[in-house]
Amino acid sequence: MKKYTYSLLLWFLLAAGLTTSSVYAQKLDEVLQSVLGADQIAEGLKEALKVGTENVVQIVSKLDGFYKSPDIKIFFPDKLKAAEKLLRTAGFGLLVEEFELSMNRAAERSASEAKDLFWDAITQMTIQDAEKILKGKDNEATLYFQEKTSARLQEIFSPIVTTVMAEVGVTRLYQDLETKVNTFVPLGLFTDFDLNQYVTEKALEGLFLKLSEEERKIRNDPKARITELLQKVFNKE
């Protein structure tokens, strides 16, 4: 097996929590060549990806998974910046921040629904898919998930986000903000803005960004973390 196998099998295996010795890491290519066939390698990759995607979903769906992660935090919509500026100037900055917090809470609670879809995509992965991922770009696996799950995630996330936004107060806060803005200047910005679509898209962008970061990091990490399925491979010298 070529060097690509080693580099990609490092991705997402971090979540399993098992650290190999540097000797094992150096011998990975040799071991896989002598022990595993293409189908076994594909199955091992599937297991690794299951562990990794579950780990990433857990990270973003926990409390403050979005809100305290600057790179995926959902901010006041750019299209409503004029309204945000007016609200802050009028002394409603805390209300704006409460609204931002509620959007992030909606994203965090919705993100947990992604795991099953990722796992379905992994189950459908062919040997050819696995080879493409192993030999591909630093974010090849993330691209695979985007291709296989984005449309379905949009479909599933939208009603969930709508429900959760109502539960955590996003909808109410949004209406409060609109009322206050219209008191000063009836801009009409809120009427034409699809808040549900905005939160849904930002939640998915954040999820895929974290997947991409994890993949890129582990591809270049000199240490190997292995799943239980691959433990027998590393035990063979």
Short mmCIF file of C-alpha atoms in Angstrom, two decimals:
data_model
loop_
_atom_site.label_atom_id
_atom_site.label_comp_id
_atom_site.label_asym_id
_atom_site.label_seq_id
_atom_site.Cartn_x
_atom_site.Cartn_y
_atom_site.Cartn_z
CA MET A 1 0.00 0.00 0.00
CA LYS A 2 1.31 3.40 -0.94
CA LYS A 3 2.14 6.22 1.42
CA TYR A 4 -1.34 7.67 0.94
CA THR A 5 -2.77 4.87 3.05
CA TYR A 6 -0.71 5.89 6.04
CA SER A 7 -1.50 9.57 5.72
CA LEU A 8 -5.27 9.16 5.45
CA LEU A 9 -5.65 6.41 8.00
CA LEU A 10 -4.31 8.90 10.49
CA TRP A 11 -7.32 11.10 9.80
CA PHE A 12 -10.19 10.63 12.22
CA LEU A 13 -8.36 7.76 13.97
CA LEU A 14 -7.42 10.34 16.60
CA ALA A 15 -10.90 9.95 18.06
CA ALA A 16 -10.31 6.30 18.98
CA GLY A 17 -7.82 7.32 21.68
CA LEU A 18 -5.27 4.57 21.08
CA THR A 19 -1.68 5.66 20.42
CA THR A 20 0.75 3.48 18.50
CA SER A 21 4.48 3.49 19.02
CA SER A 22 6.69 5.29 16.53
CA VAL A 23 8.02 1.91 15.40
CA TYR A 24 4.53 0.78 14.46
CA ALA A 25 3.88 4.09 12.72
CA GLN A 26 6.99 3.66 10.59
CA LYS A 27 6.04 0.10 9.70
CA LEU A 28 2.43 0.85 8.72
CA ASP A 29 2.97 0.72 4.96
CA GLU A 30 4.86 -2.56 5.19
CA VAL A 31 2.27 -4.16 7.46
CA LEU A 32 -0.68 -3.16 5.32
CA GLN A 33 1.01 -4.43 2.20
CA SER A 34 1.63 -7.85 3.67
CA VAL A 35 -1.54 -8.33 5.71
CA LEU A 36 -4.48 -6.48 4.17
CA GLY A 37 -6.18 -6.58 0.81
CA ALA A 38 -8.01 -3.66 -0.77
CA ASP A 39 -11.37 -4.72 0.63
CA GLN A 40 -9.98 -5.04 4.18
CA ILE A 41 -8.33 -1.65 3.94
CA ALA A 42 -11.64 -0.14 2.80
CA GLU A 43 -13.43 -1.72 5.74
CA GLY A 44 -10.79 -0.44 8.11
CA LEU A 45 -11.14 3.05 6.67
CA LYS A 46 -14.92 2.89 7.08
CA GLU A 47 -14.55 1.98 10.72
CA ALA A 48 -12.06 4.78 11.24
CA LEU A 49 -14.34 7.31 9.56
CA LYS A 50 -17.26 6.23 11.73
CA VAL A 51 -15.25 6.91 14.85
CA GLY A 52 -13.98 10.21 13.53
CA THR A 53 -17.28 11.60 12.28
CA GLU A 54 -18.94 10.70 15.54
CA ASN A 55 -16.21 12.55 17.41
CA VAL A 56 -16.54 15.68 15.27
CA VAL A 57 -20.34 15.69 15.59
CA GLN A 58 -19.98 15.42 19.35
CA ILE A 59 -17.60 18.39 19.38
CA VAL A 60 -19.87 20.75 17.45
CA SER A 61 -23.14 19.58 19.02
CA LYS A 62 -22.06 20.05 22.63
CA LEU A 63 -22.89 23.22 24.56
CA ASP A 64 -20.85 26.10 23.08
CA GLY A 65 -19.61 23.83 20.28
CA PHE A 66 -20.50 26.62 17.84
CA TYR A 67 -20.78 29.62 20.11
CA LYS A 68 -17.25 29.45 21.53
CA SER A 69 -15.55 28.36 18.33
CA PRO A 70 -14.63 31.60 16.51
CA ASP A 71 -14.19 29.86 13.16
CA ILE A 72 -17.74 28.45 13.08
CA LYS A 73 -19.65 30.79 15.41
CA ILE A 74 -22.82 32.12 13.79
CA PHE A 75 -22.87 35.91 13.86
CA PHE A 76 -25.55 38.47 13.08
CA PRO A 77 -26.31 38.03 9.36
CA ASP A 78 -24.23 40.21 7.04
CA LYS A 79 -27.35 41.12 5.07
CA LEU A 80 -28.77 42.68 8.23
CA LYS A 81 -25.65 44.62 9.25
CA ALA A 82 -27.42 47.94 8.86
CA ALA A 83 -30.05 46.77 11.33
CA GLU A 84 -27.40 45.45 13.73
CA LYS A 85 -25.56 48.77 13.70
CA LEU A 86 -28.78 50.64 14.39
CA LEU A 87 -29.70 48.30 17.26
CA ARG A 88 -26.30 48.57 18.92
CA THR A 89 -26.30 52.35 18.55
CA ALA A 90 -29.75 52.49 20.15
CA GLY A 91 -28.53 50.50 23.16
CA PHE A 92 -29.82 47.06 22.23
CA GLY A 93 -26.40 45.39 21.99
CA LEU A 94 -27.29 42.79 24.62
CA LEU A 95 -30.37 41.80 22.65
CA VAL A 96 -28.23 41.38 19.53
CA GLU A 97 -25.81 39.14 21.44
CA GLU A 98 -28.68 37.13 22.91
CA PHE A 99 -29.97 36.60 19.39
CA GLU A 100 -26.53 35.42 18.21
CA LEU A 101 -26.32 33.01 21.14
CA SER A 102 -29.73 31.55 20.32
CA MET A 103 -28.73 30.91 16.69
CA ASN A 104 -25.64 29.04 17.84
CA ARG A 105 -27.68 27.00 20.29
CA ALA A 106 -29.98 26.01 17.44
CA ALA A 107 -26.97 24.91 15.35
CA GLU A 108 -25.49 22.91 18.23
CA ARG A 109 -28.71 21.04 18.89
CA SER A 110 -29.29 20.35 15.20
CA ALA A 111 -25.77 19.12 14.46
CA SER A 112 -26.28 15.82 16.27
CA GLU A 113 -28.57 14.73 13.43
CA ALA A 114 -25.61 14.61 11.02
CA LYS A 115 -23.99 11.46 12.40
CA ASP A 116 -26.44 8.95 10.97
CA LEU A 117 -26.20 10.51 7.52
CA PHE A 118 -22.41 10.39 7.61
CA TRP A 119 -22.56 6.76 8.66
CA ASP A 120 -24.94 5.96 5.81
CA ALA A 121 -22.49 7.54 3.38
CA ILE A 122 -19.67 5.48 4.88
CA THR A 123 -21.69 2.27 4.55
CA GLN A 124 -22.23 2.98 0.86
CA MET A 125 -18.53 3.66 0.28
CA THR A 126 -16.99 1.42 -2.38
CA ILE A 127 -13.39 0.23 -2.64
CA GLN A 128 -12.97 2.80 -5.43
CA ASP A 129 -14.28 5.54 -3.14
CA ALA A 130 -11.85 4.49 -0.43
CA GLU A 131 -8.91 4.50 -2.84
CA LYS A 132 -9.84 7.98 -4.05
CA ILE A 133 -10.00 9.23 -0.47
CA LEU A 134 -6.71 7.60 0.48
CA LYS A 135 -4.88 9.09 -2.48
CA GLY A 136 -6.71 12.40 -2.63
CA LYS A 137 -6.43 15.94 -1.33
CA ASP A 138 -6.02 16.97 2.28
CA ASN A 139 -9.81 17.31 2.49
CA GLU A 140 -10.79 14.44 0.17
CA ALA A 141 -12.87 12.63 2.75
CA THR A 142 -14.68 15.85 3.65
CA LEU A 143 -15.44 16.40 -0.04
CA TYR A 144 -16.81 12.87 -0.19
CA PHE A 145 -19.17 13.58 2.70
CA GLN A 146 -20.26 16.88 1.17
CA GLU A 147 -21.07 15.19 -2.11
CA LYS A 148 -22.95 12.33 -0.50
CA THR A 149 -24.76 14.09 2.34
CA SER A 150 -25.17 17.85 1.68
CA ALA A 151 -28.54 17.69 -0.08
CA ARG A 152 -30.00 15.29 2.47
CA LEU A 153 -28.57 17.26 5.37
CA GLN A 154 -30.19 20.42 4.04
CA GLU A 155 -33.50 18.59 3.78
CA ILE A 156 -33.27 17.16 7.29
CA PHE A 157 -31.73 20.18 8.99
CA SER A 158 -34.25 22.74 7.79
CA PRO A 159 -37.30 21.53 9.78
CA ILE A 160 -35.12 20.66 12.77
CA VAL A 161 -33.60 24.14 12.78
CA THR A 162 -37.08 25.67 12.53
CA THR A 163 -38.27 23.70 15.56
CA VAL A 164 -35.14 24.28 17.63
CA MET A 165 -35.07 27.99 16.82
CA ALA A 166 -38.56 28.30 18.27
CA GLU A 167 -37.57 26.29 21.35
CA VAL A 168 -34.42 28.27 22.16
CA GLY A 169 -35.96 31.64 21.39
CA VAL A 170 -34.36 32.54 18.07
CA THR A 171 -37.68 33.25 16.38
CA ARG A 172 -38.96 35.39 19.26
CA LEU A 173 -35.72 37.39 19.47
CA TYR A 174 -35.70 37.90 15.72
CA GLN A 175 -39.21 39.30 15.88
CA ASP A 176 -38.23 41.55 18.80
CA LEU A 177 -35.27 42.89 16.83
CA GLU A 178 -37.44 43.54 13.79
CA THR A 179 -39.99 45.42 15.90
CA LYS A 180 -37.32 47.61 17.49
CA VAL A 181 -35.64 48.40 14.17
CA ASN A 182 -38.96 49.32 12.54
CA THR A 183 -39.65 51.67 15.44
CA PHE A 184 -36.70 53.77 14.30
CA VAL A 185 -36.51 53.13 10.57
CA PRO A 186 -38.82 50.75 8.67
CA LEU A 187 -36.01 49.24 6.61
CA GLY A 188 -37.90 46.14 5.53
CA LEU A 189 -34.71 44.06 5.78
CA PHE A 190 -36.13 41.44 8.08
CA THR A 191 -39.14 40.75 5.87
CA ASP A 192 -37.01 39.62 2.93
CA PHE A 193 -34.51 37.60 4.97
CA ASP A 194 -34.82 33.79 5.36
CA LEU A 195 -33.52 33.22 8.87
CA ASN A 196 -34.11 29.46 8.80
CA GLN A 197 -32.03 29.06 5.65
CA TYR A 198 -29.27 31.23 7.11
CA VAL A 199 -28.93 29.20 10.32
CA THR A 200 -29.20 25.89 8.42
CA GLU A 201 -26.44 26.85 5.98
CA LYS A 202 -24.16 28.19 8.71
CA ALA A 203 -24.64 25.06 10.80
CA LEU A 204 -23.66 22.84 7.86
CA GLU A 205 -20.73 25.07 6.90
CA GLY A 206 -19.41 24.82 10.44
CA LEU A 207 -19.80 21.07 10.53
CA PHE A 208 -17.92 20.53 7.27
CA LEU A 209 -15.23 23.02 8.27
CA LYS A 210 -14.52 21.04 11.43
CA LEU A 211 -14.40 17.82 9.44
CA SER A 212 -11.97 19.40 7.01
CA GLU A 213 -9.74 20.72 9.79
CA GLU A 214 -9.64 17.35 11.51
CA GLU A 215 -8.78 15.58 8.29
CA ARG A 216 -6.04 18.03 7.36
CA LYS A 217 -4.52 17.89 10.83
CA ILE A 218 -4.44 14.11 11.11
CA ARG A 219 -3.10 13.62 7.60
CA ASN A 220 0.01 15.51 8.68
CA ASP A 221 0.27 14.24 12.25
CA PRO A 222 3.32 11.95 12.77
CA LYS A 223 1.48 9.94 15.41
CA ALA A 224 -1.05 7.24 14.59
CA ARG A 225 -4.31 6.63 16.45
CA ILE A 226 -6.00 3.35 15.62
CA THR A 227 -9.47 1.87 15.78
CA GLU A 228 -10.20 -1.47 17.36
CA LEU A 229 -10.68 -2.97 13.90
CA LEU A 230 -7.14 -2.00 12.91
CA GLN A 231 -5.52 -2.97 16.23
CA LYS A 232 -4.67 -6.45 14.94
CA VAL A 233 -2.81 -4.88 12.02
CA PHE A 234 -0.55 -2.87 14.27
CA ASN A 235 0.07 -5.87 16.52
CA LYS A 236 1.67 -7.74 13.66
CA GLU A 237 5.32 -7.02 13.18
#
